[in-house]
Coordinates of C-alpha atoms in Angstrom, one line a residue:
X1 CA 150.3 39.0 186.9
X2 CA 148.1 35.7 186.2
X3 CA 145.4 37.4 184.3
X4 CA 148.3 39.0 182.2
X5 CA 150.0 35.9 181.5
X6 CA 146.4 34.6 180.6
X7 CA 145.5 37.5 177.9
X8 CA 149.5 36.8 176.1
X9 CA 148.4 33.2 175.6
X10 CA 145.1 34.0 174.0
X11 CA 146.8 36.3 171.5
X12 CA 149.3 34.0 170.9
X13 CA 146.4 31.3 170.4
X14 CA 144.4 33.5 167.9
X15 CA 147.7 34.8 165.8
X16 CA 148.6 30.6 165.4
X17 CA 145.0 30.4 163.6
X18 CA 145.0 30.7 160.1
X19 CA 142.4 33.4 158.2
X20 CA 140.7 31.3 155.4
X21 CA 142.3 32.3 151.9
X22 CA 140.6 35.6 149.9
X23 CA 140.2 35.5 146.1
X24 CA 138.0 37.3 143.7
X25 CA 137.4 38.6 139.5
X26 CA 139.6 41.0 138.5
X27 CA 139.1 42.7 135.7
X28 CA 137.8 46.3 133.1
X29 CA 135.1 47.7 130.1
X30 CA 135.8 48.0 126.8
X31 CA 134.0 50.5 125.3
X32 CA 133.7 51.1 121.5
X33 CA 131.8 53.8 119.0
X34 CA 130.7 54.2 116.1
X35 CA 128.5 56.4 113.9
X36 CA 126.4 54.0 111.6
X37 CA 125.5 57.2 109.7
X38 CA 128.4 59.1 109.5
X39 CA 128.5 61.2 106.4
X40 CA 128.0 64.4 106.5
X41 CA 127.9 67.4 104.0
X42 CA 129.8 71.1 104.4
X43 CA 127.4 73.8 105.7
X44 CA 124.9 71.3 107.1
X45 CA 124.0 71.3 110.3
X46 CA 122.0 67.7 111.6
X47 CA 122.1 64.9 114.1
X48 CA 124.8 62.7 114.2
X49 CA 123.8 59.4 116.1
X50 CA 126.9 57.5 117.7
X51 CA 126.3 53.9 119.6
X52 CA 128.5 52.9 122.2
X53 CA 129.1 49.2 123.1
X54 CA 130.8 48.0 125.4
X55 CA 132.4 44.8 124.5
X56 CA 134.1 43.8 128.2
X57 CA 138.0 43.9 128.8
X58 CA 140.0 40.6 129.8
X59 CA 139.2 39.3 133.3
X60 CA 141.3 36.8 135.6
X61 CA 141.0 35.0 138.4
X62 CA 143.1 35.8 141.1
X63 CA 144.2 35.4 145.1
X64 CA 144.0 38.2 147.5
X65 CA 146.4 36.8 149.8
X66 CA 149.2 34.4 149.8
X67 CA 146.8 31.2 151.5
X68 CA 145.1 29.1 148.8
X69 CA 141.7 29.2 149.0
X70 CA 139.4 26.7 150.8
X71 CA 136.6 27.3 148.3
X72 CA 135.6 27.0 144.7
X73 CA 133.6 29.2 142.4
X74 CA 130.9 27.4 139.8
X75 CA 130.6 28.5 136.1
X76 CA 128.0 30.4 136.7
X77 CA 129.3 32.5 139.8
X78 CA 132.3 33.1 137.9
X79 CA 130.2 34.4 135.0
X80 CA 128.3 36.8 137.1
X81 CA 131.4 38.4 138.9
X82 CA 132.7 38.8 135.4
X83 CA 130.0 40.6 134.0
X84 CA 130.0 42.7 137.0
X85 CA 133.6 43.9 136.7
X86 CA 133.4 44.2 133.0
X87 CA 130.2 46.6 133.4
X88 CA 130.2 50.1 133.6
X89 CA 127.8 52.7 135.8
X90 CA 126.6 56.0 134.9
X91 CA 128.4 56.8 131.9
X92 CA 128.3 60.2 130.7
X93 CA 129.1 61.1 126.8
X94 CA 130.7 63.9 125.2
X95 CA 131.8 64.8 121.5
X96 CA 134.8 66.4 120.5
X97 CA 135.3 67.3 117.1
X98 CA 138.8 66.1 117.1
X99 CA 140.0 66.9 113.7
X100 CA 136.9 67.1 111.8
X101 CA 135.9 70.6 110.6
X102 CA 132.6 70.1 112.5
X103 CA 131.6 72.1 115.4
X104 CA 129.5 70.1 118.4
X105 CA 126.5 71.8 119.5
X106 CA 125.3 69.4 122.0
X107 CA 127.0 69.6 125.9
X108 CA 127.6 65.9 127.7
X109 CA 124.7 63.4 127.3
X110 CA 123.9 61.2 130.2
X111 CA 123.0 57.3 129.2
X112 CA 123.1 55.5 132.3
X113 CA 124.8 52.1 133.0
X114 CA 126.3 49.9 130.0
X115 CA 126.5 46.6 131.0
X116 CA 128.2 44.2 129.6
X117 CA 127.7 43.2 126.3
X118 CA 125.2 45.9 125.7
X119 CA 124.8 49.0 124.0
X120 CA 123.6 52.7 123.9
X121 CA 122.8 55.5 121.0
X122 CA 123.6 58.9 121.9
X123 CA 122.6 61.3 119.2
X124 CA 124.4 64.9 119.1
X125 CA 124.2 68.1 117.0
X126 CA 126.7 69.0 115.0
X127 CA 127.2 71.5 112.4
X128 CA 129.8 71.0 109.4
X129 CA 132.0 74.3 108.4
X130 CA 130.9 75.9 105.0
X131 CA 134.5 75.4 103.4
X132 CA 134.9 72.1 105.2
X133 CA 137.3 69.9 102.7
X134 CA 135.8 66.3 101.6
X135 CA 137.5 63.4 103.7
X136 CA 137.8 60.7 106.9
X137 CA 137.8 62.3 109.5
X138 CA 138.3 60.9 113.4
X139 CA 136.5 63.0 116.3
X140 CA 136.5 61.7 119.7
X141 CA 133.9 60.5 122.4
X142 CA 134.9 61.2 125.7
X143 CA 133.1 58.3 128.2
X144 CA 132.9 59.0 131.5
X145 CA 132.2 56.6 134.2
X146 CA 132.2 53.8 137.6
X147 CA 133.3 50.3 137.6
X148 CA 133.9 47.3 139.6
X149 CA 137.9 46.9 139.4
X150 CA 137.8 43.9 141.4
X151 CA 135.1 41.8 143.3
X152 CA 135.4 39.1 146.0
X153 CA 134.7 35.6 145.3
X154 CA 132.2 36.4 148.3
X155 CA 130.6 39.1 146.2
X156 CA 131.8 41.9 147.9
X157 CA 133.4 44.6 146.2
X158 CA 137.3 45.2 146.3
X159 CA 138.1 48.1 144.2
X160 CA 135.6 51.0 142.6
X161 CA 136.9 53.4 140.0
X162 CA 135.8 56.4 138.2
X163 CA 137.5 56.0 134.8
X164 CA 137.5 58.5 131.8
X165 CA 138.1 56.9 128.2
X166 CA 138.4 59.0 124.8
X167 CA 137.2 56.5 121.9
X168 CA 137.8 58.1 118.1
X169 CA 134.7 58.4 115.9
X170 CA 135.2 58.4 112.2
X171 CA 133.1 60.7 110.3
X172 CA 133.2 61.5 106.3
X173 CA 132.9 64.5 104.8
X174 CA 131.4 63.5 101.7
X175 CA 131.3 66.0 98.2
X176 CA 127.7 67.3 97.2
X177 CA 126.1 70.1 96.2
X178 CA 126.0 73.3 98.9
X179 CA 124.1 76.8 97.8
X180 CA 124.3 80.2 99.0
X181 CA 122.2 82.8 98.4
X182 CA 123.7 85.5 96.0
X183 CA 120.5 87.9 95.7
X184 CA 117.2 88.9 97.3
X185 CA 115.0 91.8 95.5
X186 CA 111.3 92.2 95.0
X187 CA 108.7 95.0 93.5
X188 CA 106.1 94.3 95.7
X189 CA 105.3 96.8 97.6
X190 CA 103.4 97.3 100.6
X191 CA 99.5 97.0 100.0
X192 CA 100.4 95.6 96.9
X193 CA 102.0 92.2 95.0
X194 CA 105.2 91.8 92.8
X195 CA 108.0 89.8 91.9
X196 CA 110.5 88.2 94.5
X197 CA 113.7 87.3 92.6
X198 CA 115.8 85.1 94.6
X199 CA 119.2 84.6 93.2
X200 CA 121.3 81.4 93.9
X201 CA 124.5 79.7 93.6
X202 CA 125.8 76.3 93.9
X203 CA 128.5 76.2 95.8
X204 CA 129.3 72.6 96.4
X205 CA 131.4 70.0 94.9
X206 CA 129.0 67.9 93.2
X207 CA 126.4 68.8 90.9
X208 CA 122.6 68.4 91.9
X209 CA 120.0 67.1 89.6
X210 CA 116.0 67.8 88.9
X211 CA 116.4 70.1 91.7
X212 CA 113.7 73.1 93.1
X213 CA 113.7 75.8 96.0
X214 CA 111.1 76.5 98.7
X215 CA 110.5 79.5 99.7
X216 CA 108.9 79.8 103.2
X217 CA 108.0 83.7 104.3
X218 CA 108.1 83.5 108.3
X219 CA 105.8 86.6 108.7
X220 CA 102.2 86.4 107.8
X221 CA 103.1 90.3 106.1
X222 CA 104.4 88.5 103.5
X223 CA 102.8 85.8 101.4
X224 CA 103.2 83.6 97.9
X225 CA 99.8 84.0 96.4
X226 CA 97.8 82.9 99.8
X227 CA 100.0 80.7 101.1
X228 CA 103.3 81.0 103.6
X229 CA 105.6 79.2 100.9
X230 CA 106.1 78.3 97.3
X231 CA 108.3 75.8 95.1
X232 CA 110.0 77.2 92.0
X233 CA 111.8 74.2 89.5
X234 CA 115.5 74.4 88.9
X235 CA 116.4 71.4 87.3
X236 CA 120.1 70.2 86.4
X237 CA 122.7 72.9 88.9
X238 CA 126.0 72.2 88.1
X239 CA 128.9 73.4 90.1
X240 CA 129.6 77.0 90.6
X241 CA 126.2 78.0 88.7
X242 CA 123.8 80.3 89.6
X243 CA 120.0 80.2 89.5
X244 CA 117.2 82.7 89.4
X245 CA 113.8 81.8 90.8
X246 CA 110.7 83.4 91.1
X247 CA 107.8 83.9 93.4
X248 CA 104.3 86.2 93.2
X249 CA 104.4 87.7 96.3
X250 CA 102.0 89.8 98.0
X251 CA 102.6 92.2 101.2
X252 CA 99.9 93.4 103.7
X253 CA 98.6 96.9 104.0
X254 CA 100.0 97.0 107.6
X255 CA 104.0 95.4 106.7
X256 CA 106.7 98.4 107.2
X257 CA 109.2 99.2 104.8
X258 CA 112.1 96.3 106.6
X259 CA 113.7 93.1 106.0
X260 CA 111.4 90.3 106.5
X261 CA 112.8 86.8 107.4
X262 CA 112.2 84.1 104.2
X263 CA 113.7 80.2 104.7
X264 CA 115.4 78.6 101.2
X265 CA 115.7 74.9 101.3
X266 CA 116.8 72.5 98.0
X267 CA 115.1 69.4 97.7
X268 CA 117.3 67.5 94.8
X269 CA 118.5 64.5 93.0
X270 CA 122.5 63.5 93.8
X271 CA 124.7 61.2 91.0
X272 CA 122.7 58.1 92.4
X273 CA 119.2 59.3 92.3
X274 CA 118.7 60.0 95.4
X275 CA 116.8 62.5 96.9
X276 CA 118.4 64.9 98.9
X277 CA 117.3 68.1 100.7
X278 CA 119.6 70.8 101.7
X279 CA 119.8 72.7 105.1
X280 CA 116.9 75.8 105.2
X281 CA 118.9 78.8 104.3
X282 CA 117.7 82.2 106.2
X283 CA 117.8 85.4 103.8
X284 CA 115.3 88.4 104.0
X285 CA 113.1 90.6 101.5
X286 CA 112.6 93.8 101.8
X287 CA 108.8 95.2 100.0
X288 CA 108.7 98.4 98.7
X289 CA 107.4 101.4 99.9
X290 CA 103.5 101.8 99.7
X291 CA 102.8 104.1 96.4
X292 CA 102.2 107.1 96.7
X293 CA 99.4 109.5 95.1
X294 CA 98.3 113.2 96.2
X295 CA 95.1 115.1 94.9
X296 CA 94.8 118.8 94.8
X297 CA 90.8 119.2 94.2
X298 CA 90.5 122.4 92.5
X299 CA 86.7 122.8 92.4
X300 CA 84.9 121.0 94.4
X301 CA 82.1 123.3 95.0
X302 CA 78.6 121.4 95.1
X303 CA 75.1 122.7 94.8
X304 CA 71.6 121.2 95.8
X305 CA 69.8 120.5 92.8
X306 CA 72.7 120.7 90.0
X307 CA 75.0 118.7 88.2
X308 CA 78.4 120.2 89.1
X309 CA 82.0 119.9 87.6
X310 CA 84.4 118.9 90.4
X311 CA 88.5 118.9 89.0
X312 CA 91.5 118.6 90.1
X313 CA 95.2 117.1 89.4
X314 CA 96.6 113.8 90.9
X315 CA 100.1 113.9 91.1
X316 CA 102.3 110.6 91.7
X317 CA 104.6 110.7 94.6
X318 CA 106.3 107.4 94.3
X319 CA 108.2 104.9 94.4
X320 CA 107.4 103.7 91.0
X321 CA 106.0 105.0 87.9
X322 CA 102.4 104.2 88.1
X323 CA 101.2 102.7 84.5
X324 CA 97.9 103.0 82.7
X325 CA 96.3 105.0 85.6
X326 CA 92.6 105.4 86.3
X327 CA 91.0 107.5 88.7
X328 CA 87.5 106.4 90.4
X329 CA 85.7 108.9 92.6
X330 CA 82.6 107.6 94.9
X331 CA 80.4 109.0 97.3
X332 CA 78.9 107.1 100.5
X333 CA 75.7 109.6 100.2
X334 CA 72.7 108.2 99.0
X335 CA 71.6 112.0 97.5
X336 CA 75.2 112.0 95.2
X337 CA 75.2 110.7 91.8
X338 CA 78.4 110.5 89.8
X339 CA 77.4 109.8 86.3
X340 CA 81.2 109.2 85.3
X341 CA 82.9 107.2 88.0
X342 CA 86.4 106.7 86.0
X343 CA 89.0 108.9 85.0
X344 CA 91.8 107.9 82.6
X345 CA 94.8 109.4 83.6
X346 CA 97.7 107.3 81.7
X347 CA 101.1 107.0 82.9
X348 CA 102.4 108.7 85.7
X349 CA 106.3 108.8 86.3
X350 CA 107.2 109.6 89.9
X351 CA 106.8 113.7 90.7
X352 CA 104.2 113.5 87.2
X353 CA 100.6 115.0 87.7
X354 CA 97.7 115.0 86.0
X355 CA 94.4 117.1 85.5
X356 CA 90.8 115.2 86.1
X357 CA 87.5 116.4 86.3
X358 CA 84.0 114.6 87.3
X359 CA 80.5 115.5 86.8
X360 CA 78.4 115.0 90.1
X361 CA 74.6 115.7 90.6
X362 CA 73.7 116.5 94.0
X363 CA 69.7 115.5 94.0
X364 CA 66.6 118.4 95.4
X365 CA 66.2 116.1 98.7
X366 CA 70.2 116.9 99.6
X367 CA 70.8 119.2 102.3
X368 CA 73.2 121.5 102.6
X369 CA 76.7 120.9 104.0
X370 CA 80.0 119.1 103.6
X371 CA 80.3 115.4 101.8
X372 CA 82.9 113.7 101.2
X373 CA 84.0 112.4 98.0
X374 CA 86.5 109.6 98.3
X375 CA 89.2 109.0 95.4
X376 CA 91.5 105.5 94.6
X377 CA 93.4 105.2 91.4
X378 CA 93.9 101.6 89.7
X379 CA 97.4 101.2 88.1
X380 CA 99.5 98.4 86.3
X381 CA 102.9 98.3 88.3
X382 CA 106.4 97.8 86.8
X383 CA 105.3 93.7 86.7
X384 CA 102.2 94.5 84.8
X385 CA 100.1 93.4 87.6
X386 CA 96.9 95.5 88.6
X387 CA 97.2 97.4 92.0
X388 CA 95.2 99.7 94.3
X389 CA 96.3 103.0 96.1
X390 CA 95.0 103.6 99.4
X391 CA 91.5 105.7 99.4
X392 CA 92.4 109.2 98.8
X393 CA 89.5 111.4 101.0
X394 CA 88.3 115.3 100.1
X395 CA 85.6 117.0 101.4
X396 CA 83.3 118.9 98.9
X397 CA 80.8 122.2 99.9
X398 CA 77.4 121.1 99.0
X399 CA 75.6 124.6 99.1
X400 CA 72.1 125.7 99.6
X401 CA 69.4 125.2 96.1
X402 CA 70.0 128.0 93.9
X403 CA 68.5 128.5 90.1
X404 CA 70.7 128.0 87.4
X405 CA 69.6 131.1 85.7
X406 CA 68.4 133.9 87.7
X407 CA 65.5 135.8 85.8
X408 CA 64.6 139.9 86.2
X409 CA 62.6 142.0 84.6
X410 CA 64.0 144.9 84.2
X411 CA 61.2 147.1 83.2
X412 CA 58.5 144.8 84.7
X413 CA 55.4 147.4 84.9
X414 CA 52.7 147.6 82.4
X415 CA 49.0 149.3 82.3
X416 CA 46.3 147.2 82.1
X417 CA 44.9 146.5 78.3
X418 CA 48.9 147.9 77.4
X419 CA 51.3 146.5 75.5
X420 CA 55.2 147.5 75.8
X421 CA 58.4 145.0 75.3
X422 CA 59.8 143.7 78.4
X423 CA 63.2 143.6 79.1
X424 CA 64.9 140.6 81.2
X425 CA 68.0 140.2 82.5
X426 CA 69.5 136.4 82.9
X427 CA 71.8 135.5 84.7
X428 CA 74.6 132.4 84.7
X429 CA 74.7 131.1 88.1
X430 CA 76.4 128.1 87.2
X431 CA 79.8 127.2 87.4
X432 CA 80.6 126.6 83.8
X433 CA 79.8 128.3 80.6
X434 CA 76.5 127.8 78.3
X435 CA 76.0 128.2 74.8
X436 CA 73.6 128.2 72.4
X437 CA 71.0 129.2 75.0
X438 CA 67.4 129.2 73.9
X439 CA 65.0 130.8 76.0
X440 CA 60.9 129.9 76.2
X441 CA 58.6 132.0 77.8
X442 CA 54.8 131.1 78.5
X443 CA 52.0 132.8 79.7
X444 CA 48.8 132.9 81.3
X445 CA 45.5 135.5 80.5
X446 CA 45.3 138.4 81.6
X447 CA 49.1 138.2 79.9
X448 CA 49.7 137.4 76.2
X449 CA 53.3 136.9 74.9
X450 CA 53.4 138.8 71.2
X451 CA 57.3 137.9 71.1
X452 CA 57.5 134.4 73.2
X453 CA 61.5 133.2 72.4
X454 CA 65.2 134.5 72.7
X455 CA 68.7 133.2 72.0
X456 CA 71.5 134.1 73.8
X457 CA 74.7 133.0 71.7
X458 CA 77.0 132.4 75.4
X459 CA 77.1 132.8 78.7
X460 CA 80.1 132.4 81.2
X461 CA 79.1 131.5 85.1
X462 CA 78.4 134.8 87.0
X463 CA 77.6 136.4 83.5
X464 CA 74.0 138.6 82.9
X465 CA 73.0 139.7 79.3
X466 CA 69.5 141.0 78.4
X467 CA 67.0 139.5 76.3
X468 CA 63.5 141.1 74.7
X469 CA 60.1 139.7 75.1
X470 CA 57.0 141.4 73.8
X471 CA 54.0 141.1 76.2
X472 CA 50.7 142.4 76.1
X473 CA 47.9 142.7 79.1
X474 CA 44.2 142.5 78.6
X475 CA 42.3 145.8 79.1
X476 CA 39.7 143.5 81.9
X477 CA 42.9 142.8 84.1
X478 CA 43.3 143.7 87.3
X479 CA 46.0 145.7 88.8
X480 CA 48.1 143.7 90.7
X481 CA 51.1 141.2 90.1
X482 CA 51.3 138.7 87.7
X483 CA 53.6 136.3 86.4
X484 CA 54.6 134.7 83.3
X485 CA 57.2 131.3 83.4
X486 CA 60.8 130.9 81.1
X487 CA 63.2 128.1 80.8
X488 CA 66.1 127.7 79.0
X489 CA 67.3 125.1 76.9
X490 CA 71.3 125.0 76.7
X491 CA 74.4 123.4 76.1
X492 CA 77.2 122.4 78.5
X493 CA 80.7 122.5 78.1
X494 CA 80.9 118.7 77.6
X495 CA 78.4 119.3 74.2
X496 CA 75.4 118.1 76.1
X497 CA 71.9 119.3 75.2
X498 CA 70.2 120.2 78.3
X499 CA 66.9 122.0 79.6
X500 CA 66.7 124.1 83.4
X501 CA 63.7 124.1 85.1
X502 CA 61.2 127.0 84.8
X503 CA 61.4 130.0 86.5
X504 CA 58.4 132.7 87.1
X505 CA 59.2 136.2 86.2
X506 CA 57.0 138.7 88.2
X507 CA 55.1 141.8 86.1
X508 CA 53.0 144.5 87.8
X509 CA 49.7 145.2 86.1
X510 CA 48.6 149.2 86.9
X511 CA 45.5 150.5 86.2
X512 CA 44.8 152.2 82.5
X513 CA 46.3 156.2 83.0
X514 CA 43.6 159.1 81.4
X515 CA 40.9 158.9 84.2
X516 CA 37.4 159.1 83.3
X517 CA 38.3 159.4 79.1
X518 CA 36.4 157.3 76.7
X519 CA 37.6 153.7 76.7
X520 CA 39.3 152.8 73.4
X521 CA 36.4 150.1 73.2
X522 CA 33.7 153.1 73.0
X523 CA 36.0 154.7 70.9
X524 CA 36.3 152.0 68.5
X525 CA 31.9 151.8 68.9
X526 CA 31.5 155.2 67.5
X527 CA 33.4 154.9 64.9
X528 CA 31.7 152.3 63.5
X529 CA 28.4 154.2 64.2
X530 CA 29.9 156.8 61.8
X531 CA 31.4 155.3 59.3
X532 CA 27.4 153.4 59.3
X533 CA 25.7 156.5 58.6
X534 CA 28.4 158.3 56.2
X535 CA 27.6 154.8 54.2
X536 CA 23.8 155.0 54.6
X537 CA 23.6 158.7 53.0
X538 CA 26.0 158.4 50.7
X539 CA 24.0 154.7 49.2
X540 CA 20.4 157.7 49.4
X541 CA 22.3 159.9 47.1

């Protein structure tokens, strides 16, 4: 009972004492935004930089309980607990577009603490509507964050909050100039160059001045002379007009026949005379198909040793008619000479052919066997520029040696110290026709041509005709076989005057027929003898 009495009194005691008096800063942010650069133009998409200060709410001094307080705060204790209430902790930003045609593309930016009195840029993407309408606009900035509420006098906190603020941001859609693109063809084709004709409007509310276009390919395929991009002028583009620029462009051998990506961007004047530069428009161009050529090589039959015809017709297979065509043939072999490397063939609409023909010389150290001959035709496209086909490879036959004319004799036997006229037979082993063919014969003792030259008026390849020589053998030969030489001098079907080698005809010499006769050389003797002594008596009488 005593020690209970004891503990009542202490209680008692210790309620009697009075708690010394609690007091503290009381007190919020004030956040404010603004976007120092806050115009912004329909289709573009760019940054949009908003700062956020915060300027500090009202703060007050005030009692936490009903006791007046036994201390006092300085000036400067006061200041601190103020600035500490009015400050703000891991702020996070977000943009809404509010009412402004603009779409945000940025998610919620982090800036960390604002104190008081100080400020923080956040910069976000946004994107402005192609038919936005010019005017003010208000979006809103939704801050996020902590604060101290309320802070002792003693410096310990009171209250913490999490607060979420929406602050408006006015933005301007201003009028300027906007452009679409209307158009995008080209004639280049692939392997070759051409025109790219890009076709723009003005879309905008404002006119632009002493403006030009870039054009940027985004493939190495395509290409404005040897660079990625060029700049065409435009000049004055008043509203709702239309412009038509144009670039050289070339296009690789390896590009496909598909829409390559090209960037468009404005640079330009606006009312003030300032220079502007519009958003990079994407837009594609799409080369066209590689040209087409086919050969169909007729005769190309070659032969060791020979100049030879080789023909054929190129036909063009498209896309585009093919202007002022030439053909050029070459040969990698070192034993092949073309004397005639071009071939006009003029202009060839698509699905038009056209006949050609070369003269090639295959040399005597050739061998036989297959070559091949390798064909590109030069053209002026529908620009006028010069282009290349693709190599277009045929083999060619190069057969064994084989002369020109083949020689005979058809009757090719005569007695020694006889004379008879020998008949040859020639033969055109060419592969075009001869005219005006003069034949030449020359020979050795024992043999003695009486009758040594021939003309045959023509002569078609695999053609023979017979000519006539008179040949005489001396009476001292011996029987066996001799030979005598011919060549031929000619013309081609081109006009051309030329002369074939020589080629040995074969003759068999036999031995004198009648046996053991007189000779006609004793013959001849005695007759002389006679006629001595007829003239011997007769000069006695």
């Amino acid at each position: 009972m005593k020690l209970s009495r004891a503990l009542v009194v202490l209680l008692v005691v210790l309620v009697a004492v009075p708690s010394p008096a609690m007091a503290g800063i009381v007190g919020e942010p004030n956040l404010q935004a603004y976007a120092p650069s806050n115009k912004l133009v329909p289709g573009q998409e760019t940054s949009l930089n908003v700062v956020v200060t915060n300027y500090g709410g009202d703060s007050e001094y005030r009692k936490f309980s009903s006791s007046e307080s036994s201390g006092t705060l300085s000036d400067q204790q006061r200041s601190a607990l103020e600035a500490q209430v009015k400050s703000t902790r891991n702020v996070r930003l977000t943009l809404e577009s509010g009412d402004a045609p603009v779409e945000v593309n940025t998610a919620t930016l982090p800036v960390g603490d604002i104190p008081h009195a100080t400020q923080r840029d956040a910069s976000f993407s946004v994107s402005v509507k192609e038919n936005a309408t010019p005017g003010t606009y208000e979006m809103t900035l939704v801050a996020k964050y902590e604060h101290d509420s309320s802070v002792r006098d003693d410096g310990d906190v009171k209250n913490e909050e999490e607060k979420t603020e929406e602050i408006p941001v006015t933005v301007v859609v201003e009028q300027a100039p906007r452009f679409e693109v209307v158009s995008v063809n080209t004639t280049a084709q692939v392997g070759g160059s051409g025109t790219t004709t890009v076709t723009m409007r003005n879309i905008g509310t404002l006119p632009a001045f002493d403006s030009s276009v870039t054009a940027t390919s985004q493939n190495p395929s395509i290409t404005f002379g040897q660079s990625a991009s060029a700049t065409r002028y435009a000049g004055s583009w008043g509203i709702n007009e239309t412009r038509q620029l144009e670039y050289e462009t070339s296009v690789a051998s390896s590009a496909a026949v598909q829409q390559y990506a090209l960037s468009l961007g404005v640079s330009y004047e606006d009312e003030d005379g300032v220079a502007k530069q519009s958003k990079n428009i994407a837009t594609g161009v799409r080369p066209v198909a590689e040209q087409e050529f086919s050969i169909d090589a007729e005769q190309s039959t070659l032969r060791v040793g020979r100049e030879t015809t080789v023909s054929g017709t190129l036909t063009n297979d498209g896309p585009q008619t093919a202007r002022d065509a030439v053909l050029t043939i070459s040969s990698k072999s070192p034993n092949t000479n073309i004397k005639e490397t071009e071939y006009a063939l003029g202009s060839l609409d698509v699905g038009e052919s056209s006949d050609f023909s070369f003269s090639v010389e295959v040399t005597d150290s050739a061998d036989a066997g297959q070559r091949q001959l390798s064909y590109t035709v030069e053209y002026r496209n529908s620009e006028g520029d010069t282009q290349q086909s693709k190599a277009l490879l045929m083999n060619a036959e190069v057969k064994p040696k084989q002369n020109l004319f083949g020689v005979t004799a058809k009757n090719g036997s005569i007695e020694a110290g006889g004379s008879q006229t020998v008949t040859l037979v020639v033969t055109n082993n060419g592969d075009e026709t001869y005219r005006n063919i003069d034949a030449k014969a020359f020979a050795d003792s024992p043999l003695t041509l009486n009758d040594d030259t021939a003309f045959i008026q023509e002569l078609g390849p695999g053609e023979s005709t017979e000519i006539p020589l008179e040949l005489s053998v001396g009476s001292s030969a011996n029987p066996k076989a001799y030979s005598f030489d011919i060549d031929f001098q000619y013309e081609n079907e081109d006009g051309e005057r030329k002369l074939s080698d020589q080629y040995p005809v074969a003759i068999d010499v036999t031995e004198a027929s009648g046996g053991g006769g007189l000779s006609m050389p004793l013959v001849g003797g005695l007759i002389v003898v006679g006629l001595g002594v007829v003239g011997f008596l007769w000069y006695r009488r």
